[in-house]
Short mmCIF file of C-alpha atoms in Angstrom, two decimals:
data_model
loop_
_atom_site.label_atom_id
_atom_site.label_comp_id
_atom_site.label_asym_id
_atom_site.label_seq_id
_atom_site.Cartn_x
_atom_site.Cartn_y
_atom_site.Cartn_z
CA MET A 13 101.98 -133.97 -76.41
CA ARG A 14 99.37 -136.56 -75.48
CA LYS A 15 100.35 -138.93 -72.67
CA VAL A 16 101.65 -142.28 -73.90
CA LEU A 17 99.26 -145.11 -73.04
CA ILE A 18 101.20 -147.89 -71.31
CA ILE A 19 99.65 -151.36 -71.33
CA ALA A 20 101.22 -153.92 -69.00
CA GLU A 21 100.52 -157.28 -70.61
CA ALA A 22 99.95 -159.85 -67.87
CA GLY A 23 98.58 -162.15 -70.56
CA VAL A 24 98.72 -165.74 -69.34
CA ASN A 25 101.62 -165.14 -66.95
CA HIS A 26 99.28 -165.94 -64.05
CA ASN A 27 99.72 -169.60 -65.08
CA GLY A 28 96.02 -170.19 -64.46
CA ASN A 29 96.38 -169.16 -60.81
CA LEU A 30 94.10 -166.35 -59.64
CA GLU A 31 96.41 -165.35 -56.78
CA ASN A 32 99.19 -164.82 -59.32
CA ALA A 33 96.80 -162.67 -61.35
CA PHE A 34 96.07 -160.47 -58.32
CA LYS A 35 99.81 -160.10 -57.67
CA LEU A 36 100.33 -159.09 -61.30
CA ILE A 37 97.71 -156.38 -60.89
CA ASP A 38 99.49 -155.16 -57.77
CA SER A 39 102.78 -154.99 -59.70
CA ALA A 40 101.14 -153.07 -62.54
CA VAL A 41 99.70 -150.56 -60.06
CA GLU A 42 103.07 -150.16 -58.38
CA ALA A 43 104.72 -149.54 -61.75
CA GLY A 44 102.22 -146.81 -62.66
CA VAL A 45 100.91 -148.22 -65.95
CA ASP A 46 97.57 -147.20 -67.46
CA TYR A 47 96.14 -150.64 -68.24
CA VAL A 48 96.80 -154.15 -67.02
CA LYS A 49 95.87 -156.58 -69.77
CA PHE A 50 94.95 -160.25 -69.65
CA GLN A 51 93.86 -162.70 -72.36
CA THR A 52 90.33 -163.98 -72.86
CA PHE A 53 89.79 -167.20 -74.80
CA LYS A 54 88.09 -170.55 -74.93
CA SER A 55 90.76 -173.05 -75.88
CA GLU A 56 88.34 -175.16 -77.91
CA ASN A 57 87.44 -172.06 -79.98
CA LEU A 58 91.03 -170.91 -80.37
CA VAL A 59 93.08 -173.89 -81.41
CA ALA A 60 92.62 -177.32 -82.95
CA LYS A 61 93.47 -180.11 -80.54
CA SER A 62 96.16 -181.32 -82.94
CA ALA A 63 97.96 -177.95 -83.21
CA LYS A 64 101.60 -178.05 -82.14
CA LYS A 65 103.22 -175.57 -79.83
CA ALA A 66 105.61 -172.94 -81.14
CA GLU A 67 109.31 -173.53 -80.59
CA TYR A 68 109.50 -170.82 -77.91
CA GLN A 69 106.46 -172.33 -76.16
CA ILE A 70 108.16 -175.73 -76.00
CA GLN A 71 111.35 -174.16 -74.64
CA ASN A 72 109.58 -172.01 -72.05
CA THR A 73 107.21 -174.71 -70.79
CA GLY A 74 109.80 -177.46 -70.75
CA ASN A 75 107.25 -179.74 -72.37
CA SER A 76 107.41 -180.97 -75.94
CA THR A 77 104.57 -183.48 -75.70
CA ASP A 78 101.63 -181.23 -74.74
CA SER A 79 99.68 -179.72 -77.63
CA GLN A 80 98.85 -176.02 -77.82
CA TYR A 81 95.33 -176.92 -76.71
CA GLU A 82 96.56 -178.72 -73.61
CA MET A 83 98.87 -175.85 -72.73
CA LEU A 84 96.23 -173.16 -73.22
CA LYS A 85 93.51 -175.07 -71.37
CA LYS A 86 95.58 -174.71 -68.20
CA LEU A 87 95.82 -170.94 -68.75
CA GLU A 88 92.17 -170.04 -69.36
CA LEU A 89 90.40 -167.49 -67.20
CA SER A 90 86.76 -168.28 -66.46
CA HIS A 91 84.02 -165.63 -66.53
CA GLN A 92 84.05 -165.69 -62.74
CA ASP A 93 87.81 -165.09 -62.79
CA HIS A 94 87.27 -162.09 -65.07
CA GLU A 95 84.71 -160.61 -62.69
CA LEU A 96 87.03 -161.01 -59.72
CA LEU A 97 89.92 -159.43 -61.60
CA ILE A 98 87.80 -156.51 -62.78
CA ASP A 99 86.60 -155.88 -59.22
CA TYR A 100 90.16 -156.02 -57.96
CA CYS A 101 91.31 -153.55 -60.63
CA LYS A 102 88.55 -151.16 -59.55
CA GLN A 103 89.73 -151.43 -55.95
CA LYS A 104 93.28 -150.69 -57.06
CA ASN A 105 92.24 -147.85 -59.39
CA ILE A 106 93.75 -149.34 -62.54
CA GLN A 107 92.08 -150.03 -65.88
CA PHE A 108 91.33 -153.70 -66.65
CA PHE A 109 91.90 -154.72 -70.24
CA SER A 110 91.93 -158.00 -72.13
CA THR A 111 92.51 -159.39 -75.60
CA ALA A 112 89.94 -161.77 -77.02
CA PHE A 113 91.14 -164.63 -79.19
CA ASP A 114 87.82 -165.94 -80.51
CA LEU A 115 84.36 -164.68 -81.46
CA GLU A 116 82.65 -165.77 -78.26
CA SER A 117 85.30 -164.01 -76.19
CA LEU A 118 84.87 -160.81 -78.20
CA GLU A 119 81.18 -160.81 -77.32
CA TYR A 120 81.97 -161.48 -73.68
CA LEU A 121 84.37 -158.55 -73.41
CA LYS A 122 81.72 -156.30 -74.90
CA GLU A 123 79.14 -157.62 -72.40
CA ILE A 124 81.37 -156.79 -69.42
CA GLY A 125 81.78 -153.20 -70.56
CA LEU A 126 85.07 -152.93 -72.45
CA GLU A 127 84.94 -150.12 -74.99
CA LEU A 128 88.34 -150.67 -76.58
CA VAL A 129 89.37 -153.85 -78.40
CA LYS A 130 92.94 -155.10 -78.88
CA ILE A 131 93.46 -157.21 -81.99
CA PRO A 132 96.34 -159.66 -81.43
CA SER A 133 98.80 -160.26 -84.24
CA GLY A 134 97.58 -163.79 -84.85
CA GLU A 135 94.04 -162.60 -85.67
CA ILE A 136 94.91 -159.90 -88.20
CA THR A 137 94.12 -162.23 -91.10
CA ASN A 138 90.96 -163.61 -89.44
CA PHE A 139 88.21 -161.86 -91.39
CA PRO A 140 85.21 -163.11 -89.35
CA TYR A 141 86.99 -162.07 -86.16
CA LEU A 142 87.90 -158.62 -87.50
CA ARG A 143 84.36 -157.99 -88.71
CA LYS A 144 82.87 -159.07 -85.37
CA ALA A 145 85.32 -156.85 -83.48
CA ALA A 146 84.44 -153.90 -85.72
CA LYS A 147 80.72 -154.40 -85.16
CA LEU A 148 81.10 -154.61 -81.37
CA PHE A 149 83.72 -151.93 -80.68
CA LYS A 150 84.42 -148.44 -81.99
CA LYS A 151 88.03 -148.13 -80.79
CA VAL A 152 90.75 -150.50 -81.95
CA ILE A 153 94.38 -151.24 -81.11
CA LEU A 154 95.86 -153.46 -83.80
CA SER A 155 99.05 -155.49 -83.36
CA THR A 156 100.91 -156.30 -86.55
CA GLY A 157 103.40 -159.07 -85.78
CA MET A 158 104.22 -161.26 -88.81
CA CYS A 159 102.49 -158.71 -91.08
CA THR A 160 103.11 -157.09 -94.41
CA MET A 161 101.75 -153.66 -95.28
CA GLU A 162 99.12 -155.45 -97.35
CA ASP A 163 97.96 -157.43 -94.31
CA ILE A 164 97.57 -154.22 -92.31
CA GLU A 165 95.72 -152.48 -95.13
CA ALA A 166 93.28 -155.39 -95.49
CA ALA A 167 92.49 -155.35 -91.77
CA LEU A 168 92.09 -151.56 -91.74
CA ASN A 169 89.66 -151.79 -94.64
CA VAL A 170 87.46 -154.15 -92.60
CA PHE A 171 87.32 -151.65 -89.74
CA LEU A 172 86.70 -148.66 -91.97
CA LYS A 173 83.96 -150.47 -93.90
CA GLU A 174 82.19 -151.18 -90.62
CA GLY A 175 82.26 -147.50 -89.71
CA ILE A 176 85.23 -147.22 -87.33
CA VAL A 177 86.88 -143.86 -87.97
CA LYS A 178 90.62 -143.89 -88.50
CA GLU A 179 91.15 -141.56 -85.54
CA ASN A 180 89.97 -144.42 -83.30
CA ILE A 181 92.49 -146.92 -84.65
CA THR A 182 96.04 -147.30 -83.31
CA ILE A 183 98.43 -149.59 -85.19
CA LEU A 184 101.15 -151.25 -83.14
CA HIS A 185 104.36 -152.32 -84.81
CA CYS A 186 105.24 -155.74 -83.39
CA ASN A 187 107.42 -158.79 -83.91
CA THR A 188 105.97 -162.16 -82.94
CA GLU A 189 109.05 -163.89 -81.58
CA TYR A 190 109.55 -164.37 -77.85
CA PRO A 191 112.01 -162.85 -77.16
CA THR A 192 112.53 -160.81 -80.33
CA PRO A 193 116.18 -160.54 -81.44
CA MET A 194 117.27 -156.90 -81.56
CA SER A 195 118.29 -157.35 -85.17
CA ASP A 196 114.68 -158.22 -86.04
CA VAL A 197 112.98 -155.28 -84.30
CA ASN A 198 112.98 -153.03 -87.39
CA LEU A 199 111.62 -150.11 -85.39
CA LYS A 200 111.63 -147.81 -88.41
CA ALA A 201 108.75 -149.89 -89.75
CA MET A 202 106.59 -148.16 -87.16
CA LEU A 203 107.27 -144.87 -88.93
CA SER A 204 106.54 -146.45 -92.31
CA ILE A 205 103.17 -147.57 -90.97
CA ARG A 206 102.34 -144.04 -89.86
CA GLN A 207 103.39 -142.59 -93.20
CA LYS A 208 101.46 -145.08 -95.30
CA PHE A 209 98.22 -145.20 -93.32
CA ASP A 210 98.21 -141.75 -91.67
CA ALA A 211 97.18 -143.41 -88.43
CA GLU A 212 98.16 -143.33 -84.77
CA ILE A 213 101.10 -145.63 -84.10
CA GLY A 214 102.47 -147.58 -81.18
CA TYR A 215 104.67 -150.53 -80.35
CA SER A 216 104.04 -153.94 -78.80
CA ASP A 217 107.38 -155.20 -77.54
CA HIS A 218 108.74 -158.71 -77.11
CA THR A 219 112.44 -157.89 -76.78
CA LEU A 220 114.37 -158.37 -73.57
CA GLY A 221 114.85 -155.21 -71.53
CA ILE A 222 113.27 -151.76 -71.82
CA GLU A 223 115.41 -149.96 -74.41
CA VAL A 224 113.25 -150.58 -77.47
CA PRO A 225 109.89 -149.43 -76.07
CA VAL A 226 111.58 -146.29 -74.74
CA ALA A 227 113.08 -145.69 -78.18
CA ALA A 228 109.66 -146.23 -79.74
CA VAL A 229 108.23 -143.45 -77.60
CA ALA A 230 111.05 -141.15 -78.70
CA LEU A 231 110.08 -141.94 -82.31
CA GLY A 232 106.42 -141.09 -81.75
CA ALA A 233 104.64 -144.16 -80.34
CA SER A 234 101.44 -143.20 -78.53
CA VAL A 235 100.81 -146.70 -77.12
CA ILE A 236 103.33 -149.11 -75.60
CA GLU A 237 102.48 -152.69 -74.73
CA LYS A 238 104.91 -154.90 -72.83
CA HIS A 239 104.63 -158.34 -71.24
CA PHE A 240 105.46 -158.59 -67.56
CA THR A 241 105.62 -161.37 -65.00
CA LEU A 242 106.21 -161.95 -61.32
CA ASN A 243 109.40 -163.87 -62.14
CA ASN A 244 110.75 -164.55 -65.61
CA THR A 245 112.16 -167.92 -64.59
CA MET A 246 108.65 -169.30 -64.02
CA GLU A 247 107.47 -172.08 -66.30
CA GLY A 248 105.09 -170.85 -68.98
CA PRO A 249 105.06 -169.71 -72.60
CA ASP A 250 105.64 -165.97 -72.11
CA HIS A 251 107.62 -165.53 -68.88
CA ALA A 252 111.08 -165.58 -70.46
CA ALA A 253 110.28 -162.59 -72.70
CA SER A 254 108.58 -160.61 -69.93
CA LEU A 255 109.74 -157.87 -67.59
CA GLU A 256 109.89 -158.49 -63.87
CA PRO A 257 108.10 -155.96 -61.61
CA ASP A 258 111.14 -153.74 -60.98
CA GLU A 259 111.93 -153.65 -64.70
CA LEU A 260 108.33 -152.70 -65.52
CA LYS A 261 108.62 -149.83 -63.07
CA GLN A 262 111.87 -148.72 -64.68
CA MET A 263 110.28 -148.81 -68.12
CA VAL A 264 107.36 -146.65 -67.05
CA SER A 265 109.71 -144.13 -65.42
CA ALA A 266 111.90 -144.01 -68.54
CA ILE A 267 108.90 -143.51 -70.83
CA ARG A 268 107.52 -140.70 -68.69
CA ASN A 269 110.95 -139.02 -68.76
CA ILE A 270 111.15 -139.36 -72.53
CA GLU A 271 107.67 -137.86 -72.82
CA LYS A 272 108.93 -134.77 -71.02
CA ALA A 273 112.11 -134.66 -73.07
CA ILE A 274 110.27 -134.59 -76.42
CA SER A 275 107.42 -132.34 -75.36
CA GLY A 276 109.14 -129.01 -76.07
CA SER A 277 108.20 -126.44 -78.69
CA GLY A 278 110.91 -127.55 -81.10
CA LEU A 279 112.34 -124.03 -81.18
CA LYS A 280 116.02 -123.86 -80.22
CA VAL A 281 116.06 -121.24 -77.46
CA PRO A 282 117.62 -121.21 -73.98
CA SER A 283 115.38 -123.07 -71.54
CA PRO A 284 114.33 -121.49 -68.23
CA SER A 285 116.52 -123.94 -66.29
CA GLU A 286 119.72 -123.08 -68.19
CA LEU A 287 119.39 -119.28 -68.31
CA LYS A 288 121.09 -118.98 -64.94
CA ASN A 289 124.15 -120.79 -66.29
CA MET A 290 124.78 -118.58 -69.31
CA GLU A 291 126.85 -116.02 -67.41
CA ILE A 292 128.86 -118.77 -65.70
CA ALA A 293 129.54 -120.98 -68.72
CA ARG A 294 130.09 -118.37 -71.45
CA LYS A 295 133.05 -116.03 -71.78
CA SER A 296 133.77 -112.32 -72.20
CA ILE A 297 136.64 -110.24 -73.56
CA VAL A 298 139.04 -109.43 -70.69
CA ALA A 299 142.45 -107.83 -70.23
CA SER A 300 145.26 -110.39 -70.47
CA LEU A 301 147.56 -107.94 -68.66
CA ASP A 302 147.32 -104.48 -67.11
CA ILE A 303 146.20 -101.90 -69.70
CA LYS A 304 146.53 -98.13 -69.37
CA LYS A 305 143.91 -95.64 -70.49
CA GLY A 306 144.53 -94.66 -74.11
CA GLU A 307 146.39 -97.82 -75.07
CA ILE A 308 145.32 -99.63 -78.21
CA LEU A 309 143.48 -102.89 -77.52
CA THR A 310 145.32 -105.70 -79.31
CA GLU A 311 145.59 -109.47 -79.62
CA GLU A 312 148.47 -109.22 -77.15
CA ASN A 313 146.69 -107.40 -74.30
CA LEU A 314 143.27 -109.03 -74.64
CA THR A 315 142.02 -112.57 -74.07
CA VAL A 316 138.75 -114.44 -73.52
CA LYS A 317 137.71 -115.83 -70.13
CA ARG A 318 134.65 -116.56 -68.01
CA PRO A 319 132.28 -115.11 -66.83
CA GLY A 320 130.04 -114.19 -69.72
CA ASN A 321 128.53 -110.94 -68.45
CA GLY A 322 130.85 -108.68 -70.41
CA ILE A 323 131.46 -108.08 -74.13
CA SER A 324 130.87 -111.23 -76.16
CA PRO A 325 133.97 -112.74 -77.84
CA MET A 326 131.87 -112.74 -81.02
CA LYS A 327 132.71 -108.97 -81.12
CA TRP A 328 136.46 -109.63 -80.98
CA ASP A 329 137.26 -108.06 -84.35
CA GLU A 330 135.22 -104.96 -83.42
CA ILE A 331 137.21 -104.46 -80.22
CA ILE A 332 140.70 -105.06 -81.61
CA GLY A 333 142.22 -101.70 -82.59
CA THR A 334 140.03 -99.53 -80.36
CA ILE A 335 141.34 -97.38 -77.51
CA ALA A 336 141.10 -98.27 -73.81
CA ILE A 337 138.65 -95.85 -72.21
CA ARG A 338 140.26 -96.31 -68.79
CA ASP A 339 142.84 -98.35 -66.96
CA PHE A 340 142.09 -102.11 -66.86
CA ASN A 341 143.66 -104.61 -64.51
CA GLU A 342 144.60 -108.09 -65.69
CA ASP A 343 141.45 -110.33 -65.93
CA GLU A 344 139.14 -107.31 -65.77
CA LEU A 345 136.20 -107.22 -68.15
CA ILE A 346 136.77 -104.80 -71.04
CA GLU A 347 134.32 -101.93 -71.47
CA ILE A 348 133.84 -99.60 -74.44
CA LEU A 349 131.99 -96.34 -75.01
#
């Protein structure tokens, strides 16, 4: 089984503070993820100045008067910030990753050497964006929050038309609510996506806790993306639906354990670790009382007890009615010719 790619989504949980961003990288390294991901955007290219904030953004920022533009402007990372973060990731031996939210930012991520592009859920119906991404990058991770199968198919067709091979596309099931109610996760949709499009699948999670991404891995997800923060009580749009550092570490550990648990051959045979327990846990046919040589072995003078290194109880009917070949003491394993 191929190793699951774990993306720790720092996103905008740095709150526009570079020191917070460095601390997020440190937490991602400590947790053992594969990528730490930020968000690259120019607010003026992303959102109209009159656009309202989402309900969860108002709740999590404690501010109902700021527009989306005003909120996002405080969370932008400059090109210089990107360079510092990339250098820091190199020092810490972790892969830097980012999601672009506008055409200019797509070009910038290509310029700084990213080879893989992540399409956020909100851009899946943005044809100019999809086409630009397909022209610049040859590997795609596509989030599908708020999507129908038709939306996914339309986006895939853009990529395929531009020459991206399906093997280089991973489709992430996702729900764009922060946090996502468990009743809305619909994790089986991830399997429907794989069946319909015959593509690699994954899961971008916005639920509270770590259960759902772990379950997604058990169902076959090859990529997991999860928001994390330094403290989920911080003010900001995504903190409340994010894991804290210890939780991120627990998620990674759980995913790696699940990887091992589902990596077997699929054949039901005793594993190397349990072979030593077969004799101890299974049972054999034994004398239930003292038996003399020549006596008939019956239901009355035989029973079944541990250990399992004698005659298997599955041969019970074969043994009943035969003759004792020697004296047997109570609890002694029965032998036959």
